[in-house]
PDB file of C-alpha atoms in Angstrom:
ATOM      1  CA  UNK A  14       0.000   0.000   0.000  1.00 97.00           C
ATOM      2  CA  UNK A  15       0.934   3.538  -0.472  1.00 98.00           C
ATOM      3  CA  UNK A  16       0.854   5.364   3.160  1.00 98.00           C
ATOM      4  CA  UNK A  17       0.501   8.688   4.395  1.00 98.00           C
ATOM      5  CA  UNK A  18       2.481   8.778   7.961  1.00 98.00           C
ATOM      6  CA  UNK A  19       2.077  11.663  10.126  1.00 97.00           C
ATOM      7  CA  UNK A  20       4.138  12.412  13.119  1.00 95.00           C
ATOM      8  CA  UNK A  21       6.770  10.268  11.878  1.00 90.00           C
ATOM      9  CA  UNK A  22       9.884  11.548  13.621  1.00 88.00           C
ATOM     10  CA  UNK A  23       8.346  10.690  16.837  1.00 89.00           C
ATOM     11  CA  UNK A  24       9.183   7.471  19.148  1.00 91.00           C
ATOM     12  CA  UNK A  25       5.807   6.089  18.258  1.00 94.00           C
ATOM     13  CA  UNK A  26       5.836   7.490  14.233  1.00 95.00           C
ATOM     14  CA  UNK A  27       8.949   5.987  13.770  1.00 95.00           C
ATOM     15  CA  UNK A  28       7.949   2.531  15.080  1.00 96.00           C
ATOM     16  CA  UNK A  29       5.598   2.467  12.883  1.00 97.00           C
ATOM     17  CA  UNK A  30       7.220   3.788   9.994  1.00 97.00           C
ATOM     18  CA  UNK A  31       9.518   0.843  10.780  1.00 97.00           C
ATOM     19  CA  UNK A  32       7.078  -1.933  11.126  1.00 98.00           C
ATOM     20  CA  UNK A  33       4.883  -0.891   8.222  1.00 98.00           C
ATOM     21  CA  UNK A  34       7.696  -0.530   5.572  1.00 97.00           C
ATOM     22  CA  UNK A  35       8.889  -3.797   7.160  1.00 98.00           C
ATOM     23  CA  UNK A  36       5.339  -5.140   5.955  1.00 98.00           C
ATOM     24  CA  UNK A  37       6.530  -3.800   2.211  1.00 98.00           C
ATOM     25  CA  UNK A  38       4.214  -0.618   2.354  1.00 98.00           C
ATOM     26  CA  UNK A  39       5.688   2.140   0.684  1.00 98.00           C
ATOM     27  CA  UNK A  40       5.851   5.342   3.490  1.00 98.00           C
ATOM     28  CA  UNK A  41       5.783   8.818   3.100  1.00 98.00           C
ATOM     29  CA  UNK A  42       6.355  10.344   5.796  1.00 97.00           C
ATOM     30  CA  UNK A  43       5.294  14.275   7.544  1.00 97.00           C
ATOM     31  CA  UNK A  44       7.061  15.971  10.022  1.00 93.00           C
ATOM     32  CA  UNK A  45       6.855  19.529  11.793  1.00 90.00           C
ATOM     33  CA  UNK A  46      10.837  18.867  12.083  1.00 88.00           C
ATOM     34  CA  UNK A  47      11.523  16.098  10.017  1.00 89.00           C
ATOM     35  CA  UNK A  48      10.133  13.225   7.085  1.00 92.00           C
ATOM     36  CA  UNK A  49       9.859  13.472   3.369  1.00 95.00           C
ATOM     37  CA  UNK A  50       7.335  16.576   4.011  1.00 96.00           C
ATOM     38  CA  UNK A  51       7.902  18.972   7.094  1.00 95.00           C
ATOM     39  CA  UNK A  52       4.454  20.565   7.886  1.00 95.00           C
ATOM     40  CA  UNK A  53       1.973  21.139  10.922  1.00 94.00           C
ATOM     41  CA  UNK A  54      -1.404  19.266  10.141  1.00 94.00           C
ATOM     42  CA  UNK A  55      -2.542  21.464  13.239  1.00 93.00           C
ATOM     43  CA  UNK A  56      -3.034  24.198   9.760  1.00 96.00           C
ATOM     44  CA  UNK A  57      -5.380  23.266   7.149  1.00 97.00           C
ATOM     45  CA  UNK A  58      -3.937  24.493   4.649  1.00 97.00           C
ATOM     46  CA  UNK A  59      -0.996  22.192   5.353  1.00 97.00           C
ATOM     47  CA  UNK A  60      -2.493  18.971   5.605  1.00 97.00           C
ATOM     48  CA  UNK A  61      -4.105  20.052   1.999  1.00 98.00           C
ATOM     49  CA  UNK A  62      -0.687  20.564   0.928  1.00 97.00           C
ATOM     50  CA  UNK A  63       0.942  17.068   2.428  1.00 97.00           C
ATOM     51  CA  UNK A  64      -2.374  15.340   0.324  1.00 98.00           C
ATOM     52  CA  UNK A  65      -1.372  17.325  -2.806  1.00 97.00           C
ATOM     53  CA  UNK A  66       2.521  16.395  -2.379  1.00 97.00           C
ATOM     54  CA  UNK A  67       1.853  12.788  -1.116  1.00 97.00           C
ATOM     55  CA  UNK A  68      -0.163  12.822  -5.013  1.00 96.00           C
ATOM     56  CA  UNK A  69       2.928  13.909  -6.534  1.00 96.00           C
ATOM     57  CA  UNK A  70       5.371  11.872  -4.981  1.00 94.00           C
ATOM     58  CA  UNK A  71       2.857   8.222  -5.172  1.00 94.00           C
ATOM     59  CA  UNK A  72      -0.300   8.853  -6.946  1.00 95.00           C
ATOM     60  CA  UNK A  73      -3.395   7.669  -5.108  1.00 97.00           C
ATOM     61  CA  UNK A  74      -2.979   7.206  -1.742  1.00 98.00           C
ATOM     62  CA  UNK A  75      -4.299   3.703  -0.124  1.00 98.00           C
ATOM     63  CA  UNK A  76      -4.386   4.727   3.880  1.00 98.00           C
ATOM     64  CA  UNK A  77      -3.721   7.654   6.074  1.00 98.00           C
ATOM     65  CA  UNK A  78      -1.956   7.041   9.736  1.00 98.00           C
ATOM     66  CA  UNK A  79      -1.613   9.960  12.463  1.00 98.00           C
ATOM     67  CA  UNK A  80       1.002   9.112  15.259  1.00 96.00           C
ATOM     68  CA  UNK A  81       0.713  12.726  15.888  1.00 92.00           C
ATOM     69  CA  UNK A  82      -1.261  15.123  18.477  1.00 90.00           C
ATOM     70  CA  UNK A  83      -0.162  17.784  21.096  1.00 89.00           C
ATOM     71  CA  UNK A  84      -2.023  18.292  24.209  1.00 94.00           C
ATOM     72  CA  UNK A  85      -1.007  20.781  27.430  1.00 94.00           C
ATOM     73  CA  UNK A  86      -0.890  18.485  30.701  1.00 93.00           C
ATOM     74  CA  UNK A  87      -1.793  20.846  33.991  1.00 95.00           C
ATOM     75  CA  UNK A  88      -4.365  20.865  36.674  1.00 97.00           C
ATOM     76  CA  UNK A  89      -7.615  22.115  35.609  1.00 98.00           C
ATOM     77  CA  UNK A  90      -7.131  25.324  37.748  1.00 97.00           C
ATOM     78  CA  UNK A  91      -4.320  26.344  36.013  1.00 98.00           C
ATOM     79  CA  UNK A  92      -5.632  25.694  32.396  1.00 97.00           C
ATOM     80  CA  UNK A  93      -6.734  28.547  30.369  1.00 98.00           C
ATOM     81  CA  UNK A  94      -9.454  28.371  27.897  1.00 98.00           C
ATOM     82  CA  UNK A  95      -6.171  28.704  25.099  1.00 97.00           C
ATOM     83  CA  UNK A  96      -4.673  25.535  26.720  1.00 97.00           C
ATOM     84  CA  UNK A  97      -7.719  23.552  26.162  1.00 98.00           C
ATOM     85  CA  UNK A  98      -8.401  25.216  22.951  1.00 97.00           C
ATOM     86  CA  UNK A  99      -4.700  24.345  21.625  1.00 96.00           C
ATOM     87  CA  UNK A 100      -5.219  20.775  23.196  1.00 96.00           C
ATOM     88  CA  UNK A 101      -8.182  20.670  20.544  1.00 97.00           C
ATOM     89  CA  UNK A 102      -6.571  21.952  17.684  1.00 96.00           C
ATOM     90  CA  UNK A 103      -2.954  20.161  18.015  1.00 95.00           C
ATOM     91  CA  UNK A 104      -5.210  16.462  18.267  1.00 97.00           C
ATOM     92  CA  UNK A 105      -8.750  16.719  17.413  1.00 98.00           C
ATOM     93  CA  UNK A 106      -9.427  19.334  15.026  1.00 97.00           C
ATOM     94  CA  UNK A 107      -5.937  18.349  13.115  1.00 96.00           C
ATOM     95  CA  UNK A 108      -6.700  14.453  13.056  1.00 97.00           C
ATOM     96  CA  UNK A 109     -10.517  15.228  11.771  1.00 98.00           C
ATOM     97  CA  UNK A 110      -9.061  17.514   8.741  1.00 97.00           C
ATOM     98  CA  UNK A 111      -6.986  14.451   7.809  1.00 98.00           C
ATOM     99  CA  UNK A 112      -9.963  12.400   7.045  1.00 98.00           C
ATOM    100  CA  UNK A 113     -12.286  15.712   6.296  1.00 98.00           C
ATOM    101  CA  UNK A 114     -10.007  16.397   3.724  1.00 98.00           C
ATOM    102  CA  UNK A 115      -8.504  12.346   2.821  1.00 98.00           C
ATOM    103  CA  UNK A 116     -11.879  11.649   1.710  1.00 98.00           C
ATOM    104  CA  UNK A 117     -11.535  12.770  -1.248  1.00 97.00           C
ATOM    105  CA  UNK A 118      -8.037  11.728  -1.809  1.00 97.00           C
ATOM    106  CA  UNK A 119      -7.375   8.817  -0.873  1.00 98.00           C
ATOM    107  CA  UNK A 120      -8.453   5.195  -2.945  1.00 98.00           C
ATOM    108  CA  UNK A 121     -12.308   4.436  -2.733  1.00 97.00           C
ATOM    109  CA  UNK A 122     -11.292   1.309  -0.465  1.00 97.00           C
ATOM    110  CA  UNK A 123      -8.481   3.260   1.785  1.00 98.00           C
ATOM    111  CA  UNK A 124      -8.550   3.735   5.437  1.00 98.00           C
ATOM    112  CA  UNK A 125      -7.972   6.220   8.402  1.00 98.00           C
ATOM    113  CA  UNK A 126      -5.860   5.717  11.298  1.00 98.00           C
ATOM    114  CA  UNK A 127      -6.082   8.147  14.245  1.00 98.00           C
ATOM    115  CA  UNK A 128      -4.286   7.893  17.654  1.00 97.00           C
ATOM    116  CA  UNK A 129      -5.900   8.931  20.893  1.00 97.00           C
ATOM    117  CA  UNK A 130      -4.945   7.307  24.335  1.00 95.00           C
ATOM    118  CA  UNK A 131      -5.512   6.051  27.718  1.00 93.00           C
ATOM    119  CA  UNK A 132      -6.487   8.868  29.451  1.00 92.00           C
ATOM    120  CA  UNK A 133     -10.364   8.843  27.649  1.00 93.00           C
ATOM    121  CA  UNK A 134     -10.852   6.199  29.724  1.00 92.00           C
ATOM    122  CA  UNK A 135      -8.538   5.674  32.962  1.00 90.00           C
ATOM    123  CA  UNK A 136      -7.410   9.258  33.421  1.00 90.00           C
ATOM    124  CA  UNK A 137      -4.956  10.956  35.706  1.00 90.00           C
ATOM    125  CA  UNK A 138      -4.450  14.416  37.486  1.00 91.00           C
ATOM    126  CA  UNK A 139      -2.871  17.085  34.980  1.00 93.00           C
ATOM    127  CA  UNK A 140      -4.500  15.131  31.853  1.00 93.00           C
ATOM    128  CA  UNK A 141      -8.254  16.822  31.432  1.00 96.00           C
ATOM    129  CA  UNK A 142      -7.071  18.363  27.765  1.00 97.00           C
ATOM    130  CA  UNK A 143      -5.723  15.333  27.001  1.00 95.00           C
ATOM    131  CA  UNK A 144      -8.864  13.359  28.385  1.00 96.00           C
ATOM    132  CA  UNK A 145     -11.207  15.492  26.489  1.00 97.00           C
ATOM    133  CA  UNK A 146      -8.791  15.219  22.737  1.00 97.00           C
ATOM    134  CA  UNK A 147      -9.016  11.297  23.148  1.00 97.00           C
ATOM    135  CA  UNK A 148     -12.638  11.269  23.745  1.00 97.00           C
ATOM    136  CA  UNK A 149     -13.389  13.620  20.857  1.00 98.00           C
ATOM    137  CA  UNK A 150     -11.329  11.553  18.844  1.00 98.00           C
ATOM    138  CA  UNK A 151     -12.725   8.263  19.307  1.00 98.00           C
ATOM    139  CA  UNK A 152     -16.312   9.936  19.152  1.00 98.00           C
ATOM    140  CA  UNK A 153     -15.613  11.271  15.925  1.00 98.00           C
ATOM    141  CA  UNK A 154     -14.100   7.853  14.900  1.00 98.00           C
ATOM    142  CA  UNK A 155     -17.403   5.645  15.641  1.00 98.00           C
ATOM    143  CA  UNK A 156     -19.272   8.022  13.888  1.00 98.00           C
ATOM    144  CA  UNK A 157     -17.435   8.903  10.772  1.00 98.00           C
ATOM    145  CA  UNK A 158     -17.381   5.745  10.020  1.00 98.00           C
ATOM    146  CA  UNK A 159     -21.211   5.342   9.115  1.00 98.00           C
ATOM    147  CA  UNK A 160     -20.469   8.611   6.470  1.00 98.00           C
ATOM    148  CA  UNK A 161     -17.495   7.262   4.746  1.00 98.00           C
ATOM    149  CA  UNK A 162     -18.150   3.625   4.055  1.00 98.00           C
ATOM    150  CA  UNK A 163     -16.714   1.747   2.261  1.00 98.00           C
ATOM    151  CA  UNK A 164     -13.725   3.889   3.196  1.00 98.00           C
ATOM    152  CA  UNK A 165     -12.525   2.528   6.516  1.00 98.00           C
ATOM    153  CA  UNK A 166     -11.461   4.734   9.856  1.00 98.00           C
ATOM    154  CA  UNK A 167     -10.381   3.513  13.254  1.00 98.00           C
ATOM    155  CA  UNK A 168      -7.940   4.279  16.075  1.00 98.00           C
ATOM    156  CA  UNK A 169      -5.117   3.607  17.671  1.00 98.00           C
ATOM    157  CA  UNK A 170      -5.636   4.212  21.716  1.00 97.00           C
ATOM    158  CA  UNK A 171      -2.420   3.180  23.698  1.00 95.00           C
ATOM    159  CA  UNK A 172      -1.133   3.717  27.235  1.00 92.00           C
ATOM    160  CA  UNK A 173       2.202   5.095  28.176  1.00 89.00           C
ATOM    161  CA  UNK A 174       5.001   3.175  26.027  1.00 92.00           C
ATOM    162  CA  UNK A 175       7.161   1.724  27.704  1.00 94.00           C
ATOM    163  CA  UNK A 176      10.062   2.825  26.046  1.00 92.00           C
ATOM    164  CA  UNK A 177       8.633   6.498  27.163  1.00 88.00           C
ATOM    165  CA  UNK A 178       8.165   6.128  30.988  1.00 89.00           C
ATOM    166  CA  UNK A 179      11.943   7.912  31.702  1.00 85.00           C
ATOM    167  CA  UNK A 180      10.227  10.995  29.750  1.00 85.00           C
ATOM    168  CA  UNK A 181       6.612  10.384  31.161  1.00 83.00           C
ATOM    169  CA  UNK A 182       5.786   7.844  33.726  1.00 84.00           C
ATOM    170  CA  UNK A 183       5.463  10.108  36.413  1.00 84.00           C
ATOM    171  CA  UNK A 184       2.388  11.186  34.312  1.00 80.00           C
ATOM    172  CA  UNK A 185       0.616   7.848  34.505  1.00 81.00           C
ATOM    173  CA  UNK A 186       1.275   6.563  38.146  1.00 80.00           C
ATOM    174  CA  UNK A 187      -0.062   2.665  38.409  1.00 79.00           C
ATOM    175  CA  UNK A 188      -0.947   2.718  34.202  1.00 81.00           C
ATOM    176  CA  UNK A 189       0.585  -0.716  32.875  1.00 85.00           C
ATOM    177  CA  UNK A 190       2.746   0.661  29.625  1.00 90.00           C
ATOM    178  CA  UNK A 191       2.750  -1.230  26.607  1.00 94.00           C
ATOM    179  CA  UNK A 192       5.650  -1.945  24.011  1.00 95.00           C
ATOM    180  CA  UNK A 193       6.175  -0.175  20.870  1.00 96.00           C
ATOM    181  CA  UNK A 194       6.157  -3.007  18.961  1.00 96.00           C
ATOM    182  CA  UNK A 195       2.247  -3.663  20.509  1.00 96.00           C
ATOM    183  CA  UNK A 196       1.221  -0.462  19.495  1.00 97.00           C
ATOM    184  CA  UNK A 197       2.518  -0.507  15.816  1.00 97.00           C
ATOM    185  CA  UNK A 198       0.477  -3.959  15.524  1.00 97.00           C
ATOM    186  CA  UNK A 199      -2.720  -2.244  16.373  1.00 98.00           C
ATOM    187  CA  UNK A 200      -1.554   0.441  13.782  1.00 98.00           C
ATOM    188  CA  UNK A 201      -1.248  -2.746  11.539  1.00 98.00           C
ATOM    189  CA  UNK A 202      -4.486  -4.498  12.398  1.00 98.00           C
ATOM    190  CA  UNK A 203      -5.947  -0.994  11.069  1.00 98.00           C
ATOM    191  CA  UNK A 204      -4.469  -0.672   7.782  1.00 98.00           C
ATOM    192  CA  UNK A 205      -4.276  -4.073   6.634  1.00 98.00           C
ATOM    193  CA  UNK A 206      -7.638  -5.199   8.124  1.00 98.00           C
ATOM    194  CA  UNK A 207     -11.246  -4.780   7.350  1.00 97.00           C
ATOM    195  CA  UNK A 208     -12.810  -3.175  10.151  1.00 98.00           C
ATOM    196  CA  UNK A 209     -14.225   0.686  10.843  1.00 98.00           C
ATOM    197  CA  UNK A 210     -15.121   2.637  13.596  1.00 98.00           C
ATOM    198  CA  UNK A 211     -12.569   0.789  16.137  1.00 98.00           C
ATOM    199  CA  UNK A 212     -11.043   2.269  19.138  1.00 98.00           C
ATOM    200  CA  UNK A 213      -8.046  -0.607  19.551  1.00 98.00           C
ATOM    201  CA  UNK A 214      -6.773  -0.751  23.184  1.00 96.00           C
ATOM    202  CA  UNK A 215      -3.018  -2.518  22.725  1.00 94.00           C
ATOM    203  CA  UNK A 216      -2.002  -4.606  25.918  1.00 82.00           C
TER     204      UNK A 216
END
């Protein structure tokens, strides 16, 4: 398949660049820093540019995967309605103008791969932005699903990584992490599977 990767300079972007193009999928990959194109989906106009580039660079496109979304992390006190707004942008808003706009670009069959996380459904003190992203997301998932059959979307909803808890398991106190290598297969299940309107939990 021919695969749009966003966010893939990240831990969890590379991994899965890794396992994918392991699988023989050709990648092309976006980065705010880094990849084949460097752009910030967080702009509209720049994820319209990454679909008009991917076309350039590998004609029609057969999935989309995000491994990609900011969120602020303080107590809800100290959050400003910017912080929350920013927290919607950087992983709802951008994620949903992936498929809003992929629709139309990628192969009549192709599929949708979004990430959210743990915190929708076990959440922890400092995390209400990113509570409130993942929920949206997965929302949005389950029902954009019914619109764009027999195009396919789903997520990807993961705990801390374990390769991650130096940088953030003081975040997630008691949260079992799970491997890199778990997550990309969920990312895997997605592409190369059949289903829509999944939120898959790797353990």
């Amino acid at each position: 398949m021919r695969i749009l990767l966003i966010g893939a300079t990240g831990k969890l972007g590379a991994a899965v660049h890794e396992t994918l193009a392991g699988r023989g999928h050709e990648i092309i990959t976006v980065g705010r820093r880094g990849g084949d194109l460097r752009l910030d989906i967080s702009d509209p106009a720049q994820v319209t540019e990454a679909y008009d580039r991917a076309a350039e660079r590998a004609g029609t496109l057969d999935a989309v995967v995000s491994a990609a979304g900011d969120t602020p992390f303080k107590p809800v006190a100290a959050m400003t309605a910017e912080d929350y707004a920013a927290g919607f942008r950087g992983k709802v808003l951008s994620q949903i103008e992936l498929v809003r706009q992929g629709t139309a670009r990628i192969a009549g069959r192709g599929s949708f791969t979004l990430i959210t996380g743990v915190l929708s459904r076990d959440p922890v003190p400092t995390g209400s932005a990113a509570a409130m992203a993942n929920g949206a997301v997965e929302a949005f998932v389950r029902a954009a699903a019914l619109d764009i059959a027999p195009q396919r979307v789903n997520a990807v909803s993961p705990a801390v990584v374990t390769e991650s808890l130096a940088e953030y398991g003081d975040f997630f106190p008691g949260v079992k992490p799970v491997d890199l290598a778990q997550v990309a297969a969920a990312y895997v299940r997605s592409v190369e599977g059949g289903q829509t309107g999944q939120v898959y939990e790797p353990v």
